[in-house]
Short mmCIF file of C-alpha atoms and ligand atoms in Angstrom, two decimals:
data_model
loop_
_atom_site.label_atom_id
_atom_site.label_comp_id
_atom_site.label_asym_id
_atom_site.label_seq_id
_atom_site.Cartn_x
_atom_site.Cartn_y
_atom_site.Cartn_z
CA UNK A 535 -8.14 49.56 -24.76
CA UNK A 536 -6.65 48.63 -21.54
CA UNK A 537 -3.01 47.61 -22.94
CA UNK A 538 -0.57 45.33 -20.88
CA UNK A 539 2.42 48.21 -20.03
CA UNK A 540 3.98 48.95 -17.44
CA UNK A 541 2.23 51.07 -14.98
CA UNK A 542 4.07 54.72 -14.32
CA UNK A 543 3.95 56.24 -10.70
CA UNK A 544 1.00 58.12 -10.61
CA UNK A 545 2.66 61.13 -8.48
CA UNK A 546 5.54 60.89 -11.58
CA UNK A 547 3.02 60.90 -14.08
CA UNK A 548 1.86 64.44 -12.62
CA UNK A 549 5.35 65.36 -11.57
CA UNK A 550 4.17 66.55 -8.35
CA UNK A 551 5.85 65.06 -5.01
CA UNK A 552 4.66 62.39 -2.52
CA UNK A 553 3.35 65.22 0.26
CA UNK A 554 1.89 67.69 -3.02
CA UNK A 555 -1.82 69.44 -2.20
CA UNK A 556 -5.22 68.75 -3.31
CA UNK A 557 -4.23 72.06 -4.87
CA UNK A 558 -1.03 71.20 -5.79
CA UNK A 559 -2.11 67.94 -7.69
CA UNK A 560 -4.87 70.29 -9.54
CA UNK A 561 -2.70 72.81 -10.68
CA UNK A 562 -0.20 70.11 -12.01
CA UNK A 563 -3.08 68.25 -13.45
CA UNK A 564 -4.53 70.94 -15.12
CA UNK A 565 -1.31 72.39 -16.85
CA UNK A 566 -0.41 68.42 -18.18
CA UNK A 567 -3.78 67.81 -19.72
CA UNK A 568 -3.94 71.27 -21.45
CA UNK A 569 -0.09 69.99 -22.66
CA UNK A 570 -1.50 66.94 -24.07
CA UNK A 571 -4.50 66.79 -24.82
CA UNK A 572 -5.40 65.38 -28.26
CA UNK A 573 -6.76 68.40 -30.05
CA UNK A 574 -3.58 69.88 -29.71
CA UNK A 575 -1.55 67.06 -30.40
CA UNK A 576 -3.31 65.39 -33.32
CA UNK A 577 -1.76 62.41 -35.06
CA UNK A 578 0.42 61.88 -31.79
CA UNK A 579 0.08 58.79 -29.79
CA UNK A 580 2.35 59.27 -27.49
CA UNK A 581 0.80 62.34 -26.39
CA UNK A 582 -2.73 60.71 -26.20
CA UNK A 583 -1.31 57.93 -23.80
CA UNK A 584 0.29 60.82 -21.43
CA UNK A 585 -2.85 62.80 -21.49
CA UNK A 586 -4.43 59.40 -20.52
CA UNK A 587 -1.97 58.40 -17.53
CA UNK A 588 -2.36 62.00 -16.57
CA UNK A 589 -6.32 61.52 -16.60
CA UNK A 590 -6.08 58.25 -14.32
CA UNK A 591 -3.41 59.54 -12.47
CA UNK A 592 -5.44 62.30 -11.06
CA UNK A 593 -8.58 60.60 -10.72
CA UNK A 594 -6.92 58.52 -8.27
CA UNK A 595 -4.97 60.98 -6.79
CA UNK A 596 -7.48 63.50 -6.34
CA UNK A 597 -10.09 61.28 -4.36
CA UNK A 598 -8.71 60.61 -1.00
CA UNK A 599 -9.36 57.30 -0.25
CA UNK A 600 -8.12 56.33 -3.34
CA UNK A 601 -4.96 58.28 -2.85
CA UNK A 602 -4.37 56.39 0.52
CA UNK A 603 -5.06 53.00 -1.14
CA UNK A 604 -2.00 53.99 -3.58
CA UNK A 605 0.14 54.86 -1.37
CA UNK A 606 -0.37 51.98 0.77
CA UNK A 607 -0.70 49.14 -2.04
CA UNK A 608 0.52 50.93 -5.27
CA UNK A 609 -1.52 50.20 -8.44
CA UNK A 610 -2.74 46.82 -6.78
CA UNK A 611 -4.77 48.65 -4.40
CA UNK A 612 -6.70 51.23 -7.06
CA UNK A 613 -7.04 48.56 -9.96
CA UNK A 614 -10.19 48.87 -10.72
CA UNK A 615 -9.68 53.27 -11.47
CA UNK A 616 -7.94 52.34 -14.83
CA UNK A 617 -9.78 53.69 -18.01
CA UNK A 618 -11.43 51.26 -18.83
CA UNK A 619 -13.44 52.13 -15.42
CA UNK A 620 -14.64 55.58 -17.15
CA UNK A 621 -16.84 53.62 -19.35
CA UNK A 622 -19.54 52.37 -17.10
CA UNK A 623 -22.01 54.87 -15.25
CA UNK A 624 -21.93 58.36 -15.04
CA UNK A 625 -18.18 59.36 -15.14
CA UNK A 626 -18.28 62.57 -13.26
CA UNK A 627 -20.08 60.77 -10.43
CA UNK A 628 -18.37 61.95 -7.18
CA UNK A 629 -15.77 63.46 -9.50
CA UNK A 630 -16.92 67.11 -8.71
CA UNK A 631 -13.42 68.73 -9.39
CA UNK A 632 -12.55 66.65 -12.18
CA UNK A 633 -16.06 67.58 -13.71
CA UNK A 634 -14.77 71.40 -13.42
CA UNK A 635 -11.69 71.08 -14.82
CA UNK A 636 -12.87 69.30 -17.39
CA UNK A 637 -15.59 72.11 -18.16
CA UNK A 638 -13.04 74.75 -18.06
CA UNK A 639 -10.70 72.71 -20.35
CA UNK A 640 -13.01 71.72 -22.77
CA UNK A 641 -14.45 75.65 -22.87
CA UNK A 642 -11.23 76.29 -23.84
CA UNK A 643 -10.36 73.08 -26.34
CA UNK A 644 -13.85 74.40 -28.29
CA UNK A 645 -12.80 77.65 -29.13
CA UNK A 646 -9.12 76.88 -30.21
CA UNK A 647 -11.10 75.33 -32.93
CA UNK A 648 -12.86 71.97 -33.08
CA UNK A 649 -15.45 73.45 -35.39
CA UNK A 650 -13.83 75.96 -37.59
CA UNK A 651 -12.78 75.71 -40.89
CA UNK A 652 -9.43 73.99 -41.55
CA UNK A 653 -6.45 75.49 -42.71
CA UNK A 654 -4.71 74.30 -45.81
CA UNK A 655 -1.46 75.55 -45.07
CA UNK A 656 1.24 73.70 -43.51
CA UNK A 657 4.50 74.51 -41.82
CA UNK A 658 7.39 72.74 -43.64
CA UNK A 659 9.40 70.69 -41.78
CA UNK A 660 12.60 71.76 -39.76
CA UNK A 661 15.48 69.67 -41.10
CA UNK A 662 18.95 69.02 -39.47
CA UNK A 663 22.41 69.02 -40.75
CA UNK A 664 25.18 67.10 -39.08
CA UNK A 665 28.72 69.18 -39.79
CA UNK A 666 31.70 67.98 -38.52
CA UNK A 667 34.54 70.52 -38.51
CA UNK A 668 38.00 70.29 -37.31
CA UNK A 669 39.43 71.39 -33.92
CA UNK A 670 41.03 74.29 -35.65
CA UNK A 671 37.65 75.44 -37.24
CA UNK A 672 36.01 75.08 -34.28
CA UNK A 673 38.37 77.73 -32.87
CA UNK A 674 38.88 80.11 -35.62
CA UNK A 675 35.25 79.70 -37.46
CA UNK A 676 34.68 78.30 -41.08
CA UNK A 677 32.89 78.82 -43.94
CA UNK A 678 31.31 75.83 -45.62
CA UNK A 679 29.08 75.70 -48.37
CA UNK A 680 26.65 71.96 -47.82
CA UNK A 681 24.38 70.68 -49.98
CA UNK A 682 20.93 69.81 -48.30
CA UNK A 683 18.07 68.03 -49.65
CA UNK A 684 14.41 70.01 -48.90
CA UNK A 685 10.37 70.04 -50.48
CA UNK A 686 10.42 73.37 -52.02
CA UNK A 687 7.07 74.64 -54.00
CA UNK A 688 6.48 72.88 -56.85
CA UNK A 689 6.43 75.68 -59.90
CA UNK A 690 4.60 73.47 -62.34
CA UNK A 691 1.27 73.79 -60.33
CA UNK A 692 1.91 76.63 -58.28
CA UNK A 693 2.15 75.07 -54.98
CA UNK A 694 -1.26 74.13 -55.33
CA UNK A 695 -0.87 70.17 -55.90
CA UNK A 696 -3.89 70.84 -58.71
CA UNK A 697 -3.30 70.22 -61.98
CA UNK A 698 -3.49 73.29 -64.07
CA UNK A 699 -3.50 75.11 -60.75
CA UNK A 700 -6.98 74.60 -59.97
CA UNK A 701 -8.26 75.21 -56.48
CA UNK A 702 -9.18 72.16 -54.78
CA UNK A 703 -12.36 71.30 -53.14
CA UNK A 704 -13.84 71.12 -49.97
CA UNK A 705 -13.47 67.37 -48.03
CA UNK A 706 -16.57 66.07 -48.10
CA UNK A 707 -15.61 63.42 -44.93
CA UNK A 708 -14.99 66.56 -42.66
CA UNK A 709 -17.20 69.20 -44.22
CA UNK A 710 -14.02 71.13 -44.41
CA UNK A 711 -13.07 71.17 -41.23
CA UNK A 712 -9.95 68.86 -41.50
CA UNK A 713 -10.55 67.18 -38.18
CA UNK A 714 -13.09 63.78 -37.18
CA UNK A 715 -14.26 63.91 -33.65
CA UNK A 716 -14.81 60.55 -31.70
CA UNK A 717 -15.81 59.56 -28.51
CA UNK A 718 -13.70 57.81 -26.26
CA UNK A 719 -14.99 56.86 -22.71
CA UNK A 720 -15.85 60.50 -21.48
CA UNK A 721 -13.04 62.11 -23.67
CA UNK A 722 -14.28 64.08 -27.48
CA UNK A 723 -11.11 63.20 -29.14
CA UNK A 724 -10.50 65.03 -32.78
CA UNK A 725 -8.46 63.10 -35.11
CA UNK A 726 -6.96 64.35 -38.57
CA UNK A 727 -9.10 63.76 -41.31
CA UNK A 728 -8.29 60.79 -43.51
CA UNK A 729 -9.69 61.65 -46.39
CA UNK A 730 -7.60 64.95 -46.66
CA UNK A 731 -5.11 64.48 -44.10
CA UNK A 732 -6.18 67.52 -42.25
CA UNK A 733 -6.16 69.80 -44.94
CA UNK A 734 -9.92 70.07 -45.70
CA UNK A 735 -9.79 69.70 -49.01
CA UNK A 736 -9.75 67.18 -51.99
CA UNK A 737 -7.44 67.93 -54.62
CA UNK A 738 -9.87 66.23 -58.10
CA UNK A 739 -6.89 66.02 -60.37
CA UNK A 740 -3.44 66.50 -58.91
CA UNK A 741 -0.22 68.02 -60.21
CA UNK A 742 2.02 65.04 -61.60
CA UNK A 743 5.07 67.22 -61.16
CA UNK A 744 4.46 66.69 -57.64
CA UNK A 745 1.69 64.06 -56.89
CA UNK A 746 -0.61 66.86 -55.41
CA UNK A 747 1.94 67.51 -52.51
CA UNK A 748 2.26 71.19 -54.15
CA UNK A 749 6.08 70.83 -53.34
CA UNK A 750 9.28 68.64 -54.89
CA UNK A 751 12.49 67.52 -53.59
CA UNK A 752 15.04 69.21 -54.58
CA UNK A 753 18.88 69.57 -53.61
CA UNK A 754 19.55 73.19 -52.25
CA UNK A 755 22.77 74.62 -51.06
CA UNK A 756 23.53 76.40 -48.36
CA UNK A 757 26.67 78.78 -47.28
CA UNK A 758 26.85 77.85 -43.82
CA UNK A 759 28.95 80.55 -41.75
CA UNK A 760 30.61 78.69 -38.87
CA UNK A 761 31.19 81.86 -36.23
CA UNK A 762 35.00 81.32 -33.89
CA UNK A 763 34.35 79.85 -30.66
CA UNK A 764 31.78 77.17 -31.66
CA UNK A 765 31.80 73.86 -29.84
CA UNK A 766 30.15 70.48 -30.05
CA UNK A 767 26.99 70.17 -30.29
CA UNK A 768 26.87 74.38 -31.22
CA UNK A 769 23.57 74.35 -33.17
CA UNK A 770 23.15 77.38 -36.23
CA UNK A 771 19.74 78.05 -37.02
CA UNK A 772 18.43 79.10 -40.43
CA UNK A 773 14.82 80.28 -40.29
CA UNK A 774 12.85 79.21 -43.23
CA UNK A 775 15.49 77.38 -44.48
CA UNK A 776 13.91 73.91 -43.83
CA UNK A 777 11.14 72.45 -45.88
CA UNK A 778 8.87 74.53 -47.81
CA UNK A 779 5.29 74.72 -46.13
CA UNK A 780 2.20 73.24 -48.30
CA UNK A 781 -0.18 75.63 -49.54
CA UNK A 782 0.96 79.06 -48.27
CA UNK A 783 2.00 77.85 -44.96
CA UNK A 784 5.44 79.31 -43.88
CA UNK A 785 8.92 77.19 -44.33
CA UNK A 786 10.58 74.46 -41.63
CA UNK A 787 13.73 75.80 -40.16
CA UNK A 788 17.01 74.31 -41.22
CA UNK A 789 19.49 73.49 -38.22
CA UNK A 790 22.88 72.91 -38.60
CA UNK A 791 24.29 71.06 -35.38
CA UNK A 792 28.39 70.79 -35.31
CA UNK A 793 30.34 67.65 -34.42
CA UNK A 794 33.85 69.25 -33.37
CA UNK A 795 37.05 66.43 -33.94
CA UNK A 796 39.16 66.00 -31.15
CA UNK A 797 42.94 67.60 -31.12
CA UNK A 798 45.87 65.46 -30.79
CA UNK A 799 47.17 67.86 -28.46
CA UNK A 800 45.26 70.06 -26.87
CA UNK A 801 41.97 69.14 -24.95
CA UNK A 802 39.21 71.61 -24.57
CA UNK A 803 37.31 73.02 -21.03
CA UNK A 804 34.73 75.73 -22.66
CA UNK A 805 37.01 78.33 -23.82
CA UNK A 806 40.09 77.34 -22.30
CA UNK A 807 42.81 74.87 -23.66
CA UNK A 808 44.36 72.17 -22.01
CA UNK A 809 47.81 70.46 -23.11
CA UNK A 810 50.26 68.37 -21.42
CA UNK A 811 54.07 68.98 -21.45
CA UNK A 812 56.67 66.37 -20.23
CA UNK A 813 59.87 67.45 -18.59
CA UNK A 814 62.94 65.85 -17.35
CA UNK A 815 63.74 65.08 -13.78
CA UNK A 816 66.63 67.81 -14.27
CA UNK A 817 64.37 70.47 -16.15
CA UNK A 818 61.99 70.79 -13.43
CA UNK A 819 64.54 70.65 -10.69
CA UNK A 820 66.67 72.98 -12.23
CA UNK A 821 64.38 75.13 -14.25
CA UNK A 822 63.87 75.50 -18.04
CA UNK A 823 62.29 77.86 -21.13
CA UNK A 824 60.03 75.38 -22.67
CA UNK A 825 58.66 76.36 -26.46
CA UNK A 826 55.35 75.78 -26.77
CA UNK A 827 53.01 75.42 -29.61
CA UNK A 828 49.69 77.62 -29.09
CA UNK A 829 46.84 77.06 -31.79
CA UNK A 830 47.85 81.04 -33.26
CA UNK A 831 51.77 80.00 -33.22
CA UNK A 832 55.11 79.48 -30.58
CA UNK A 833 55.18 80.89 -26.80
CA UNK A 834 57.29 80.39 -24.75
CA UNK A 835 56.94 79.40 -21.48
CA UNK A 836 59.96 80.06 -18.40
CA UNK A 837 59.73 76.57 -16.12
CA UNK A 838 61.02 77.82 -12.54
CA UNK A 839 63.52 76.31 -10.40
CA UNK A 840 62.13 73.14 -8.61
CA UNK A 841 58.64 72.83 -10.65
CA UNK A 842 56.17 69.87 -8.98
CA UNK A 843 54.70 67.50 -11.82
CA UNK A 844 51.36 68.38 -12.35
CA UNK A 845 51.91 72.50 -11.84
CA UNK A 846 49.61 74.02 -14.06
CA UNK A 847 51.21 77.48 -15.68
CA UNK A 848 48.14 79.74 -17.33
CA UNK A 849 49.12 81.31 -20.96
CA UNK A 850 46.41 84.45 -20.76
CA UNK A 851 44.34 84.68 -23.64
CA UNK A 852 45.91 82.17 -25.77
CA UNK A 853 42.81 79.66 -25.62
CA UNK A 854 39.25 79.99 -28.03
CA UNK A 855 37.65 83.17 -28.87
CA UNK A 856 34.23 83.52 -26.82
CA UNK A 857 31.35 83.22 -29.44
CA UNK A 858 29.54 86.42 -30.17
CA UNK A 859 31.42 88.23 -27.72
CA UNK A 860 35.02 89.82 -27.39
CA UNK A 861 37.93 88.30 -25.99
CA UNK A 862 39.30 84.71 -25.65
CA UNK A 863 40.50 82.17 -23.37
CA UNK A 864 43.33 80.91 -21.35
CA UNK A 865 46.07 78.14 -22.70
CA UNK A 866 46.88 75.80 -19.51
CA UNK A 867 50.11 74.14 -19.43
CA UNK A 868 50.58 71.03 -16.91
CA UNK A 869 54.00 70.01 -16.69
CA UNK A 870 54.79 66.79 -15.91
CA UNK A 871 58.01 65.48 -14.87
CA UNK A 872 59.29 62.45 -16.20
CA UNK A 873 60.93 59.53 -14.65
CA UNK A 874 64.31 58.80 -16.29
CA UNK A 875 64.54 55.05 -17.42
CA UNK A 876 67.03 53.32 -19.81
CA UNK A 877 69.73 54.79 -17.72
CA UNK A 878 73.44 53.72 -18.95
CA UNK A 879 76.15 53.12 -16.25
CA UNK A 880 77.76 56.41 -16.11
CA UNK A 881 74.32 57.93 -15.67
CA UNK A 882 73.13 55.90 -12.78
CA UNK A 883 76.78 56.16 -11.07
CA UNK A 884 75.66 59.85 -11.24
CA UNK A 885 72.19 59.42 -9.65
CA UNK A 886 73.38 57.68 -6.88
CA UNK A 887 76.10 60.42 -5.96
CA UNK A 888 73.22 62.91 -5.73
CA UNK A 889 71.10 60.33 -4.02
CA UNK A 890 73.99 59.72 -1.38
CA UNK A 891 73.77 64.21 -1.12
CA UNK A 892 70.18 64.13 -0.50
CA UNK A 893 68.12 64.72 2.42
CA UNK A 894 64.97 65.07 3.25
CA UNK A 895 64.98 68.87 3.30
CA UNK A 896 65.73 68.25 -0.50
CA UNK A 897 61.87 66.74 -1.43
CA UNK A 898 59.59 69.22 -0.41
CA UNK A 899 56.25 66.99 -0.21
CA UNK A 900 58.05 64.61 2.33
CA UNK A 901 59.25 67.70 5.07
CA UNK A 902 55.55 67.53 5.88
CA UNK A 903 54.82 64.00 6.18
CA UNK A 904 58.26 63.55 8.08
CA UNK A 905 57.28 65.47 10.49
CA UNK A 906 54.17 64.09 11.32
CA UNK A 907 55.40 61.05 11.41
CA UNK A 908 57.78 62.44 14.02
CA UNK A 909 55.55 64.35 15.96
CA UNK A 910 53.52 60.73 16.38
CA UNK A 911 56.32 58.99 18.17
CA UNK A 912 57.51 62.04 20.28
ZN1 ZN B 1582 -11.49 65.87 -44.64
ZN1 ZN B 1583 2.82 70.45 -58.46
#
């Protein structure tokens, strides 16, 4: 039982802080173990071990001396609380509140159902679809038709899984009920049925379409309508459009979850666009109309007079169409000025006459710094 893991903080287990209540650790307690507990989680081991660490947690937790042996020595110093320490003796012994939660929750686990009558039917299973669209579809929506494979009701047998579409009979393992209960330490656990899986009942002679699963696989196709706006990781959800359920019970969902390929040119921040432009040393300081390429066509865009590399200009309403809603959003253009290299002689001969011209006054982000640098000294 007792299986060699590592040992989670109890107060993380509960998700309660350090300083939390007696009340506190209750409340948290009590809302976990309804989560996952094993008659609502059947077939689900994972949830089984967190109802468990949730169990020892607040047995520890919940007794004071116990709690200040924790805190003190960690695990070490409440060893012996584990759950394999349920099994001897009476477990509710000086366990007064966890004795009334437990009433309450088992009151409550008893009526959802561990006696009645199972149901046959089945949700199907939701099933995902990985689309990847371009950046331009993305933007301006697509329509795609995919091909998806699902269980849909098998025809032959009626979704019955009986040959000749007989009814099937009652389990004889569960009486019907679809669920085994066993006792573990102080805990009734119900576990699915393995004689009919949960179901209840025993098909005699099944379908051979289908091998009694009352449902096929078959490839189905879809028209998926990719709205403008979308962005990675945009999920569209098609209700019913999953799996088929088994025996009456209602169909999976189908979701289709977007991958959205990256632009060579422009970079995307929600609804807005991003794109660099480069300039020349003389285009910024002198000023320049720039044509720019927007995803709907050309803009263009007037560069003033002595333009910093880096200044962002904003090109209202020229970026991606909000989804479901009107409107769109903004195109930002960051120019940035570019060094000249590969210089020939008569080019550099100029650069040094304007160097020879230039101040300070003439580079704006040094007047500053100048005069600091000034003001230091005087
Ligand atoms: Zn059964
Ligand atoms: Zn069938």
């Amino acid at each position: 039982m007792a299986t060699a893991t590592m040992k989670m903080d109890y107060y993380e287990v509960l998700q309660v802080e350090r300083t939390a209540s007696d009340g506190e650790l209750k409340v948290a307690y009590r809302k976990l173990a309804m989560q996952f507990h094993p008659d609502r989680n059947p077939n689900n081991p994972e949830a089984e071990e967190r109802f468990k660490q949730c169990s020892e947690a607040y047995q520890v937790l919940s007794d004071a001396d116990k709690r200040a042996a924790y805190d003190r020595y960690g695990h070490a110093g409440v060893s012996g609380a584990g759950p394999g320490g349920f099994n001897g003796g009476n477990p509710f012994q000086g366990q007064g509140d966890l004795g009334d939660i437990f009433g309450d929750l088992f009151g409550e686990m008893f009526n959802m159902g561990g006696n009645r009558r199972a149901s046959r039917a089945q949700r199907g299973r939701d099933l995902k679809f990985d689309m990847r669209l371009e950046f331009e579809e993305a933007v301006f929506g697509v329509e795609r038709e995919i091909s998806i494979r699902r269980a849909e009701v098998c025809e032959d047998c009626s979704g019955t899984g009986s040959e000749g579409s007989k009814q099937p009979e009652t389990c004889q393992q569960c009486g019907g009920r679809g669920q085994v209960r066993s006792q573990q330490g102080f805990f009734s656990v119900a576990r699915t049925c393995p004689v009919c899986s949960g179901t209840g009942s025993v098909v005699r002679n099944p379908c051979k379409t289908c091998r009694g699963d009352a449902r096929i696989q078959r490839e189905h196709k879809i028209l998926v309508k990719v709205p403008a706006g979308v962005e990675q990781d945009t999920r569209i959800r098609y209700s019913g459009e999953g799996d088929a359920g088994r025996f009456g019970g209602p169909g999976g969902d189908l979701y289709v979850v977007l991958e959205v390929k990256a632009h060579k040119f422009f970079e995307r921040d929600g609804d807005d666009l991003h794109c660099v432009i480069p300039v020349s040393f003389p285009q910024a300081s002198l000023g320049t109309e720039l044509e720019i390429a927007t995803l709907e066509g050309k803009e263009t865009l007037k560069v003033p007079e002595g333009t910093q590399s880096g200044k962002e200009f904003k090109l209202k309403g020229k970026g991606v169409p909000h989804l479901n809603s009107h409107g769109k959003g903004d195109l930002i253009v960051e120019v940035r000025v570019q060094t000249p290299n590969k210089l020939n002689k008569q080019q550099k001969e100029l650069l040094k006459q304007l160097a020879e011209t230039m101040t300070v006054e003439n580079i704006p982000s040094s007047r500053g710094i100048f005069g600091k640098v000034k003001n230091i000294f005087s």
